[in-house]
PDB file of C-alpha atoms and ligand atoms in Angstrom:
ATOM      1  CA  MET A   1      78.434   4.661 -43.903  1.00 91.00           C
ATOM      2  CA  ILE A   2      75.167   2.783 -44.161  1.00 96.00           C
ATOM      3  CA  SER A   3      74.727   0.681 -41.051  1.00 97.00           C
ATOM      4  CA  VAL A   4      73.881  -3.012 -41.250  1.00 98.00           C
ATOM      5  CA  LYS A   5      71.764  -4.066 -38.293  1.00 98.00           C
ATOM      6  CA  THR A   6      72.356  -7.193 -36.269  1.00 98.00           C
ATOM      7  CA  SER A   7      69.515  -9.671 -35.851  1.00 98.00           C
ATOM      8  CA  GLU A   8      69.115  -8.385 -32.291  1.00 98.00           C
ATOM      9  CA  GLU A   9      68.696  -4.821 -33.559  1.00 98.00           C
ATOM     10  CA  ILE A  10      66.232  -5.962 -36.216  1.00 98.00           C
ATOM     11  CA  LYS A  11      64.204  -7.670 -33.520  1.00 98.00           C
ATOM     12  CA  LEU A  12      63.986  -4.366 -31.628  1.00 98.00           C
ATOM     13  CA  MET A  13      63.002  -2.523 -34.809  1.00 98.00           C
ATOM     14  CA  ARG A  14      60.313  -5.137 -35.440  1.00 98.00           C
ATOM     15  CA  GLU A  15      58.874  -4.310 -32.024  1.00 98.00           C
ATOM     16  CA  ALA A  16      58.921  -0.577 -32.781  1.00 98.00           C
ATOM     17  CA  GLY A  17      57.422  -1.296 -36.196  1.00 98.00           C
ATOM     18  CA  TYR A  18      54.608  -3.343 -34.757  1.00 98.00           C
ATOM     19  CA  LEU A  19      53.679  -0.549 -32.346  1.00 98.00           C
ATOM     20  CA  ASN A  20      53.664   1.824 -35.331  1.00 98.00           C
ATOM     21  CA  TYR A  21      51.277  -0.553 -37.127  1.00 98.00           C
ATOM     22  CA  LEU A  22      48.984  -0.829 -34.086  1.00 98.00           C
ATOM     23  CA  THR A  23      48.909   2.957 -33.738  1.00 98.00           C
ATOM     24  CA  ARG A  24      47.833   3.350 -37.373  1.00 98.00           C
ATOM     25  CA  GLU A  25      45.149   0.697 -36.995  1.00 98.00           C
ATOM     26  CA  TYR A  26      43.874   2.427 -33.861  1.00 98.00           C
ATOM     27  CA  LEU A  27      43.767   5.838 -35.546  1.00 99.00           C
ATOM     28  CA  LYS A  28      41.897   4.386 -38.512  1.00 98.00           C
ATOM     29  CA  THR A  29      39.050   3.466 -36.164  1.00 98.00           C
ATOM     30  CA  LYS A  30      38.901   7.142 -35.111  1.00 98.00           C
ATOM     31  CA  ILE A  31      39.237   8.882 -38.476  1.00 98.00           C
ATOM     32  CA  ALA A  32      35.781  10.123 -39.480  1.00 98.00           C
ATOM     33  CA  PRO A  33      34.069  13.366 -40.448  1.00 98.00           C
ATOM     34  CA  GLY A  34      33.948  15.713 -37.427  1.00 98.00           C
ATOM     35  CA  ILE A  35      37.196  14.822 -35.671  1.00 99.00           C
ATOM     36  CA  THR A  36      39.970  17.420 -35.557  1.00 99.00           C
ATOM     37  CA  THR A  37      43.558  16.653 -36.469  1.00 99.00           C
ATOM     38  CA  LYS A  38      44.608  17.730 -32.966  1.00 98.00           C
ATOM     39  CA  GLU A  39      42.265  15.165 -31.435  1.00 99.00           C
ATOM     40  CA  LEU A  40      43.835  12.481 -33.630  1.00 99.00           C
ATOM     41  CA  ASP A  41      47.302  13.637 -32.633  1.00 99.00           C
ATOM     42  CA  ASP A  42      46.444  13.448 -28.923  1.00 99.00           C
ATOM     43  CA  LEU A  43      45.032   9.946 -29.380  1.00 99.00           C
ATOM     44  CA  ALA A  44      48.195   8.898 -31.222  1.00 99.00           C
ATOM     45  CA  GLY A  45      50.462  10.296 -28.507  1.00 99.00           C
ATOM     46  CA  ASP A  46      48.508   8.592 -25.715  1.00 99.00           C
ATOM     47  CA  PHE A  47      48.416   5.282 -27.592  1.00 98.00           C
ATOM     48  CA  ILE A  48      52.156   5.241 -28.279  1.00 98.00           C
ATOM     49  CA  THR A  49      53.074   6.286 -24.730  1.00 98.00           C
ATOM     50  CA  SER A  50      50.729   3.788 -23.098  1.00 98.00           C
ATOM     51  CA  HIS A  51      52.478   1.031 -25.070  1.00 98.00           C
ATOM     52  CA  GLY A  52      55.894   2.100 -23.839  1.00 98.00           C
ATOM     53  CA  GLY A  53      56.980   3.960 -26.960  1.00 98.00           C
ATOM     54  CA  VAL A  54      57.877   7.537 -27.786  1.00 98.00           C
ATOM     55  CA  ALA A  55      56.289   9.639 -30.543  1.00 99.00           C
ATOM     56  CA  ALA A  56      59.653  10.531 -32.020  1.00 98.00           C
ATOM     57  CA  SER A  57      58.493  13.335 -34.317  1.00 98.00           C
ATOM     58  CA  LYS A  58      57.566  15.463 -31.294  1.00 98.00           C
ATOM     59  CA  GLY A  59      60.302  18.022 -30.807  1.00 98.00           C
ATOM     60  CA  TYR A  60      62.272  16.781 -33.824  1.00 98.00           C
ATOM     61  CA  GLU A  61      63.835  19.991 -35.141  1.00 98.00           C
ATOM     62  CA  GLY A  62      61.078  21.746 -33.193  1.00 98.00           C
ATOM     63  CA  TYR A  63      58.153  19.882 -34.792  1.00 98.00           C
ATOM     64  CA  PRO A  64      55.138  20.449 -32.488  1.00 98.00           C
ATOM     65  CA  GLY A  65      52.944  17.366 -33.098  1.00 99.00           C
ATOM     66  CA  ASN A  66      53.177  13.754 -31.954  1.00 99.00           C
ATOM     67  CA  ILE A  67      52.664  12.652 -35.557  1.00 99.00           C
ATOM     68  CA  CYS A  68      52.327  14.425 -38.907  1.00 99.00           C
ATOM     69  CA  ILE A  69      48.783  14.797 -40.240  1.00 99.00           C
ATOM     70  CA  SER A  70      48.351  16.121 -43.764  1.00 99.00           C
ATOM     71  CA  VAL A  71      44.988  16.751 -45.442  1.00 99.00           C
ATOM     72  CA  ASN A  72      44.148  16.848 -49.189  1.00 99.00           C
ATOM     73  CA  GLU A  73      46.710  19.125 -50.926  1.00 98.00           C
ATOM     74  CA  GLU A  74      49.061  18.846 -47.942  1.00 99.00           C
ATOM     75  CA  VAL A  75      51.807  16.416 -48.909  1.00 99.00           C
ATOM     76  CA  VAL A  76      53.736  15.932 -45.661  1.00 99.00           C
ATOM     77  CA  HIS A  77      54.515  17.474 -42.252  1.00 98.00           C
ATOM     78  CA  GLY A  78      51.033  18.910 -41.662  1.00 99.00           C
ATOM     79  CA  ILE A  79      50.753  20.186 -38.088  1.00 99.00           C
ATOM     80  CA  PRO A  80      47.803  18.825 -36.077  1.00 99.00           C
ATOM     81  CA  GLY A  81      45.375  21.560 -35.088  1.00 98.00           C
ATOM     82  CA  LYS A  82      41.774  22.772 -35.155  1.00 98.00           C
ATOM     83  CA  ARG A  83      41.052  21.569 -38.672  1.00 98.00           C
ATOM     84  CA  ILE A  84      37.964  19.365 -38.705  1.00 98.00           C
ATOM     85  CA  LEU A  85      38.034  16.416 -41.099  1.00 99.00           C
ATOM     86  CA  LYS A  86      35.079  16.323 -43.436  1.00 98.00           C
ATOM     87  CA  ASN A  87      33.498  13.798 -45.745  1.00 99.00           C
ATOM     88  CA  GLY A  88      35.511  13.554 -48.962  1.00 99.00           C
ATOM     89  CA  ASP A  89      38.880  14.515 -47.439  1.00 99.00           C
ATOM     90  CA  ILE A  90      41.964  12.358 -47.593  1.00 99.00           C
ATOM     91  CA  VAL A  91      44.256  12.402 -44.569  1.00 99.00           C
ATOM     92  CA  THR A  92      47.829  11.170 -44.266  1.00 99.00           C
ATOM     93  CA  ILE A  93      49.036   9.942 -40.903  1.00 99.00           C
ATOM     94  CA  ASP A  94      52.831   9.766 -40.801  1.00 99.00           C
ATOM     95  CA  ILE A  95      54.113   8.202 -37.603  1.00 99.00           C
ATOM     96  CA  VAL A  96      57.584   7.679 -36.179  1.00 99.00           C
ATOM     97  CA  VAL A  97      57.637   5.412 -33.131  1.00 98.00           C
ATOM     98  CA  SER A  98      60.738   4.980 -31.031  1.00 98.00           C
ATOM     99  CA  LEU A  99      60.891   1.907 -28.802  1.00 98.00           C
ATOM    100  CA  ASN A 100      63.923   0.430 -27.031  1.00 95.00           C
ATOM    101  CA  GLY A 101      66.096   3.008 -28.742  1.00 98.00           C
ATOM    102  CA  TYR A 102      65.093   2.134 -32.300  1.00 98.00           C
ATOM    103  CA  HIS A 103      62.827   3.940 -34.747  1.00 98.00           C
ATOM    104  CA  ALA A 104      60.082   2.755 -37.067  1.00 98.00           C
ATOM    105  CA  ASP A 105      58.559   5.151 -39.599  1.00 99.00           C
ATOM    106  CA  ALA A 106      55.397   4.566 -41.616  1.00 99.00           C
ATOM    107  CA  ALA A 107      52.692   6.590 -43.319  1.00 99.00           C
ATOM    108  CA  GLU A 108      49.432   6.020 -45.080  1.00 98.00           C
ATOM    109  CA  THR A 109      46.748   8.145 -46.648  1.00 99.00           C
ATOM    110  CA  ILE A 110      43.225   7.353 -45.564  1.00 99.00           C
ATOM    111  CA  ALA A 111      39.818   8.268 -47.019  1.00 99.00           C
ATOM    112  CA  VAL A 112      37.462  10.239 -44.791  1.00 99.00           C
ATOM    113  CA  GLY A 113      33.983   8.958 -45.637  1.00 98.00           C
ATOM    114  CA  ASP A 114      33.303   8.849 -49.376  1.00 98.00           C
ATOM    115  CA  ILE A 115      36.008  10.230 -51.635  1.00 98.00           C
ATOM    116  CA  ASN A 116      35.836  11.092 -55.322  1.00 98.00           C
ATOM    117  CA  LYS A 117      37.326   9.097 -58.182  1.00 98.00           C
ATOM    118  CA  GLU A 118      40.444  11.228 -58.499  1.00 98.00           C
ATOM    119  CA  LYS A 119      41.359  10.680 -54.852  1.00 99.00           C
ATOM    120  CA  THR A 120      40.477   6.989 -54.971  1.00 99.00           C
ATOM    121  CA  TYR A 121      42.790   6.564 -57.965  1.00 99.00           C
ATOM    122  CA  LEU A 122      45.562   8.554 -56.261  1.00 99.00           C
ATOM    123  CA  LEU A 123      45.434   6.491 -53.049  1.00 99.00           C
ATOM    124  CA  HIS A 124      45.328   3.175 -54.869  1.00 99.00           C
ATOM    125  CA  HIS A 125      48.266   3.927 -57.118  1.00 99.00           C
ATOM    126  CA  THR A 126      50.431   5.615 -54.490  1.00 99.00           C
ATOM    127  CA  GLU A 127      50.189   2.555 -52.264  1.00 99.00           C
ATOM    128  CA  LYS A 128      50.859   0.385 -55.296  1.00 99.00           C
ATOM    129  CA  ALA A 129      53.916   2.506 -56.140  1.00 99.00           C
ATOM    130  CA  LEU A 130      55.349   1.770 -52.686  1.00 99.00           C
ATOM    131  CA  TYR A 131      55.001  -1.990 -53.209  1.00 98.00           C
ATOM    132  CA  GLU A 132      56.368  -1.758 -56.738  1.00 98.00           C
ATOM    133  CA  GLY A 133      59.471  -0.036 -55.364  1.00 99.00           C
ATOM    134  CA  LEU A 134      59.817  -2.546 -52.542  1.00 98.00           C
ATOM    135  CA  SER A 135      59.606  -5.421 -55.021  1.00 98.00           C
ATOM    136  CA  GLU A 136      63.041  -4.443 -56.352  1.00 98.00           C
ATOM    137  CA  ILE A 137      64.688  -4.898 -52.958  1.00 98.00           C
ATOM    138  CA  ARG A 138      67.017  -7.762 -52.077  1.00 98.00           C
ATOM    139  CA  ASN A 139      70.642  -8.205 -51.092  1.00 98.00           C
ATOM    140  CA  GLY A 140      72.959  -6.887 -53.816  1.00 98.00           C
ATOM    141  CA  VAL A 141      70.472  -4.664 -55.655  1.00 98.00           C
ATOM    142  CA  LYS A 142      71.281  -1.016 -56.360  1.00 98.00           C
ATOM    143  CA  LEU A 143      69.100   1.505 -54.594  1.00 98.00           C
ATOM    144  CA  GLY A 144      68.454   3.320 -57.891  1.00 98.00           C
ATOM    145  CA  CYS A 145      66.323   0.350 -58.956  1.00 99.00           C
ATOM    146  CA  VAL A 146      63.863   1.098 -56.147  1.00 99.00           C
ATOM    147  CA  SER A 147      63.728   4.792 -57.041  1.00 99.00           C
ATOM    148  CA  ALA A 148      63.377   4.197 -60.778  1.00 99.00           C
ATOM    149  CA  ARG A 149      60.652   1.607 -60.281  1.00 99.00           C
ATOM    150  CA  ILE A 150      58.567   4.035 -58.190  1.00 99.00           C
ATOM    151  CA  GLU A 151      59.076   6.868 -60.668  1.00 99.00           C
ATOM    152  CA  GLY A 152      58.218   4.655 -63.625  1.00 99.00           C
ATOM    153  CA  TYR A 153      55.052   3.376 -61.988  1.00 99.00           C
ATOM    154  CA  ALA A 154      53.914   6.883 -61.008  1.00 99.00           C
ATOM    155  CA  LYS A 155      54.567   8.309 -64.473  1.00 98.00           C
ATOM    156  CA  LYS A 156      52.751   5.435 -66.151  1.00 98.00           C
ATOM    157  CA  HIS A 157      49.735   6.340 -64.048  1.00 99.00           C
ATOM    158  CA  HIS A 158      50.068  10.083 -64.736  1.00 98.00           C
ATOM    159  CA  LEU A 159      50.799  10.999 -61.140  1.00 99.00           C
ATOM    160  CA  GLY A 160      53.306  13.661 -60.056  1.00 99.00           C
ATOM    161  CA  VAL A 161      56.402  12.513 -58.146  1.00 99.00           C
ATOM    162  CA  VAL A 162      57.418  14.902 -55.368  1.00 99.00           C
ATOM    163  CA  ARG A 163      61.201  15.249 -55.515  1.00 98.00           C
ATOM    164  CA  GLU A 164      61.925  17.599 -52.636  1.00 98.00           C
ATOM    165  CA  LEU A 165      61.391  14.896 -49.997  1.00 98.00           C
ATOM    166  CA  VAL A 166      62.906  11.442 -49.906  1.00 98.00           C
ATOM    167  CA  GLY A 167      62.927   8.191 -47.972  1.00 98.00           C
ATOM    168  CA  HIS A 168      65.878   7.344 -45.764  1.00 98.00           C
ATOM    169  CA  GLY A 169      67.853   4.862 -43.757  1.00 98.00           C
ATOM    170  CA  ILE A 170      66.534   4.419 -40.223  1.00 98.00           C
ATOM    171  CA  GLY A 171      67.553   2.800 -36.953  1.00 98.00           C
ATOM    172  CA  LYS A 172      68.904   4.386 -33.788  1.00 98.00           C
ATOM    173  CA  SER A 173      68.194   7.670 -35.586  1.00 98.00           C
ATOM    174  CA  MET A 174      65.013   8.593 -37.439  1.00 98.00           C
ATOM    175  CA  HIS A 175      67.027   9.626 -40.470  1.00 98.00           C
ATOM    176  CA  GLU A 176      70.161   7.739 -41.461  1.00 98.00           C
ATOM    177  CA  GLU A 177      72.001   7.161 -44.707  1.00 98.00           C
ATOM    178  CA  PRO A 178      71.124   6.586 -47.481  1.00 98.00           C
ATOM    179  CA  ASP A 179      68.584   8.973 -49.030  1.00 98.00           C
ATOM    180  CA  VAL A 180      65.895   7.032 -50.892  1.00 98.00           C
ATOM    181  CA  PRO A 181      64.496   9.271 -53.668  1.00 98.00           C
ATOM    182  CA  ASN A 182      61.300   8.397 -55.497  1.00 99.00           C
ATOM    183  CA  TYR A 183      62.917   9.054 -58.860  1.00 98.00           C
ATOM    184  CA  GLY A 184      66.170   7.780 -60.304  1.00 98.00           C
ATOM    185  CA  THR A 185      67.963   5.423 -62.637  1.00 98.00           C
ATOM    186  CA  TYR A 186      68.171   1.634 -62.578  1.00 98.00           C
ATOM    187  CA  ASN A 187      71.514   0.100 -61.563  1.00 98.00           C
ATOM    188  CA  THR A 188      72.901   3.280 -60.038  1.00 98.00           C
ATOM    189  CA  GLY A 189      73.547   4.311 -56.454  1.00 98.00           C
ATOM    190  CA  VAL A 190      74.526   2.367 -53.364  1.00 98.00           C
ATOM    191  CA  THR A 191      74.199  -1.397 -53.124  1.00 98.00           C
ATOM    192  CA  LEU A 192      71.623  -2.708 -50.678  1.00 98.00           C
ATOM    193  CA  LYS A 193      72.862  -5.350 -48.261  1.00 98.00           C
ATOM    194  CA  THR A 194      71.058  -7.810 -46.020  1.00 98.00           C
ATOM    195  CA  GLY A 195      70.407  -6.126 -42.677  1.00 98.00           C
ATOM    196  CA  MET A 196      70.101  -2.549 -43.942  1.00 99.00           C
ATOM    197  CA  THR A 197      66.927  -0.870 -42.725  1.00 99.00           C
ATOM    198  CA  ILE A 198      65.316   1.818 -44.854  1.00 98.00           C
ATOM    199  CA  ALA A 199      62.074   3.781 -45.030  1.00 99.00           C
ATOM    200  CA  VAL A 200      60.632   3.880 -48.547  1.00 99.00           C
ATOM    201  CA  GLU A 201      58.002   6.575 -49.000  1.00 99.00           C
ATOM    202  CA  PRO A 202      56.547   7.682 -52.315  1.00 99.00           C
ATOM    203  CA  MET A 203      54.712  11.016 -52.192  1.00 99.00           C
ATOM    204  CA  LEU A 204      52.575  11.375 -55.322  1.00 99.00           C
ATOM    205  CA  THR A 205      50.210  14.067 -56.559  1.00 99.00           C
ATOM    206  CA  ALA A 206      47.096  14.003 -58.723  1.00 99.00           C
ATOM    207  CA  GLY A 207      48.324  17.147 -60.494  1.00 98.00           C
ATOM    208  CA  LYS A 208      51.732  18.683 -61.070  1.00 98.00           C
ATOM    209  CA  ARG A 209      54.656  17.568 -58.898  1.00 98.00           C
ATOM    210  CA  TYR A 210      55.601  21.021 -57.598  1.00 99.00           C
ATOM    211  CA  VAL A 211      55.314  21.806 -53.897  1.00 99.00           C
ATOM    212  CA  ARG A 212      55.787  24.768 -51.567  1.00 98.00           C
ATOM    213  CA  LEU A 213      56.245  25.362 -47.845  1.00 98.00           C
ATOM    214  CA  LEU A 214      53.467  27.066 -45.873  1.00 98.00           C
ATOM    215  CA  ASN A 215      54.160  29.961 -43.485  1.00 98.00           C
ATOM    216  CA  ASP A 216      54.061  27.595 -40.511  1.00 98.00           C
ATOM    217  CA  ASP A 217      57.501  26.456 -41.774  1.00 98.00           C
ATOM    218  CA  TRP A 218      56.460  22.789 -41.760  1.00 98.00           C
ATOM    219  CA  THR A 219      53.509  21.981 -43.977  1.00 99.00           C
ATOM    220  CA  ILE A 220      54.412  21.089 -47.558  1.00 99.00           C
ATOM    221  CA  VAL A 221      51.532  21.557 -50.025  1.00 99.00           C
ATOM    222  CA  THR A 222      51.140  21.092 -53.760  1.00 99.00           C
ATOM    223  CA  GLN A 223      51.502  24.362 -55.656  1.00 99.00           C
ATOM    224  CA  ASP A 224      48.462  23.623 -57.799  1.00 99.00           C
ATOM    225  CA  LYS A 225      46.431  22.499 -54.730  1.00 98.00           C
ATOM    226  CA  SER A 226      45.936  19.063 -56.257  1.00 99.00           C
ATOM    227  CA  PRO A 227      45.533  16.254 -53.726  1.00 99.00           C
ATOM    228  CA  ALA A 228      48.621  14.328 -52.611  1.00 99.00           C
ATOM    229  CA  ALA A 229      49.123  10.882 -51.097  1.00 99.00           C
ATOM    230  CA  HIS A 230      51.956   9.299 -49.125  1.00 99.00           C
ATOM    231  CA  PHE A 231      52.562   5.660 -48.254  1.00 99.00           C
ATOM    232  CA  GLU A 232      55.622   4.566 -46.293  1.00 99.00           C
ATOM    233  CA  HIS A 233      57.023   1.445 -44.683  1.00 98.00           C
ATOM    234  CA  THR A 234      60.213   0.745 -42.792  1.00 98.00           C
ATOM    235  CA  ILE A 235      61.761  -2.449 -44.164  1.00 98.00           C
ATOM    236  CA  VAL A 236      64.845  -4.589 -43.650  1.00 98.00           C
ATOM    237  CA  VAL A 237      66.725  -5.929 -46.662  1.00 98.00           C
ATOM    238  CA  THR A 238      66.993  -9.746 -46.710  1.00 98.00           C
ATOM    239  CA  ASP A 239      68.968 -12.188 -48.858  1.00 98.00           C
ATOM    240  CA  ASP A 240      66.099 -12.724 -51.245  1.00 98.00           C
ATOM    241  CA  GLY A 241      63.836  -9.720 -50.687  1.00 98.00           C
ATOM    242  CA  TYR A 242      62.710  -7.589 -47.767  1.00 98.00           C
ATOM    243  CA  GLU A 243      60.660  -7.759 -44.613  1.00 98.00           C
ATOM    244  CA  ILE A 244      58.206  -5.012 -43.722  1.00 98.00           C
ATOM    245  CA  LEU A 245      58.808  -3.975 -40.111  1.00 98.00           C
ATOM    246  CA  THR A 246      55.836  -1.611 -39.847  1.00 98.00           C
ATOM    247  CA  GLY A 247      53.124  -3.993 -40.985  1.00 98.00           C
ATOM    248  CA  GLU A 248      50.751  -6.552 -39.646  1.00 96.00           C
ATOM    249  CA  ARG A 249      52.245  -9.445 -37.726  1.00 88.00           C
ATOM    250  CA  LYS A 250      51.238 -12.626 -39.442  1.00 72.00           C
ATOM    251  CA  ASN A 251      50.825 -16.018 -37.794  1.00 62.00           C
ATOM    252  CA  GLY A 252      54.126 -17.721 -37.342  1.00 55.00           C
ATOM    253  CA  GLN A 253      56.126 -14.585 -38.039  1.00 62.00           C
ATOM    254  CA  ARG A 254      59.190 -14.137 -35.867  1.00 56.00           C
ATOM    255  CA  SER A 255      58.827 -11.562 -33.124  1.00 54.00           C
TER     256      SER A 255
HETATM  257  N1  MF3 B 301      57.971  10.892 -40.825  1.00 54.95           N
HETATM  258  C1  MF3 B 301      58.800  11.822 -41.533  1.00 54.95           C
HETATM  259  C2  MF3 B 301      59.679  11.023 -42.474  1.00 54.95           C
HETATM  260  O1  MF3 B 301      59.154  10.235 -43.172  1.00 54.95           O
HETATM  261  C3  MF3 B 301      59.612  12.681 -40.646  1.00 54.95           C
HETATM  262  C4  MF3 B 301      58.825  13.456 -39.702  1.00 54.95           C
HETATM  263  S1  MF3 B 301      59.493  14.999 -39.620  1.00 54.95           S
HETATM  264  C5  MF3 B 301      59.088  15.481 -38.086  1.00 54.95           C
HETATM  265  O2  MF3 B 301      60.868  11.123 -42.519  1.00 54.95           O
HETATM  266  F1  MF3 B 301      59.643  16.604 -37.846  1.00 54.95           F
HETATM  267  F2  MF3 B 301      57.804  15.541 -38.026  1.00 54.95           F
HETATM  268  F3  MF3 B 301      59.504  14.597 -37.242  1.00 54.95           F
HETATM  269 CO1   CO B 302      60.204   8.672 -43.363  1.00 54.95          CO
END
């Protein structure tokens, strides 16, 4: 069963989502050549805790970091450590905040200093693919429309679509039904309803789509070592569209 959240629950998820957004904005002021991924992870943990939240990835199925930090050919679930970010890298911060018992999950891939054209293109179009997918969402639409739209956009731009990892429903748990693949067929799958909360998260590669798991049992990398990008938002389905819960809070927006 896919849960439909009450307006009270959505309000709590909005709070969690806003803390996720603030954490990403804070980390972006710290991401620069010379910082280690462990230092970023510590900063993220302290920031989330000091705002009353919990870094929900920590301890999830034994995951050791506060957040996931993935560099260059690492697609997702990179473990923070001694690696020093250098000019020209791209780094994905993937953050799950829990606040008041509800989760908010978001990711973005950020340039470290000056990046080359291939990486610039990859980041631009992966973020665009997320918004293309989201644009399909409203009450009554089939989930396959979101998946197919992302896949179509990625293919049109000659980017690989990672298939082994998917988006997901989210709420009291980090991962709920349904799965949200980044490939699929229009007008198939479950029907989205107002009040459903899902995390949509295209993971695209500049090369082939194939990935493998590193020996640390967490980090997923591209097989051909091509760079990968990942953009994710937690959203709530509305009657005529969607609301991003992990984004900026605009003037006049409900809290
Ligand atoms: N943020 C990831 C997702 O998008 C999950 C993190 S896995 C964890 O679903 F083990 F690090 F928590
Ligand atoms: Co997610």
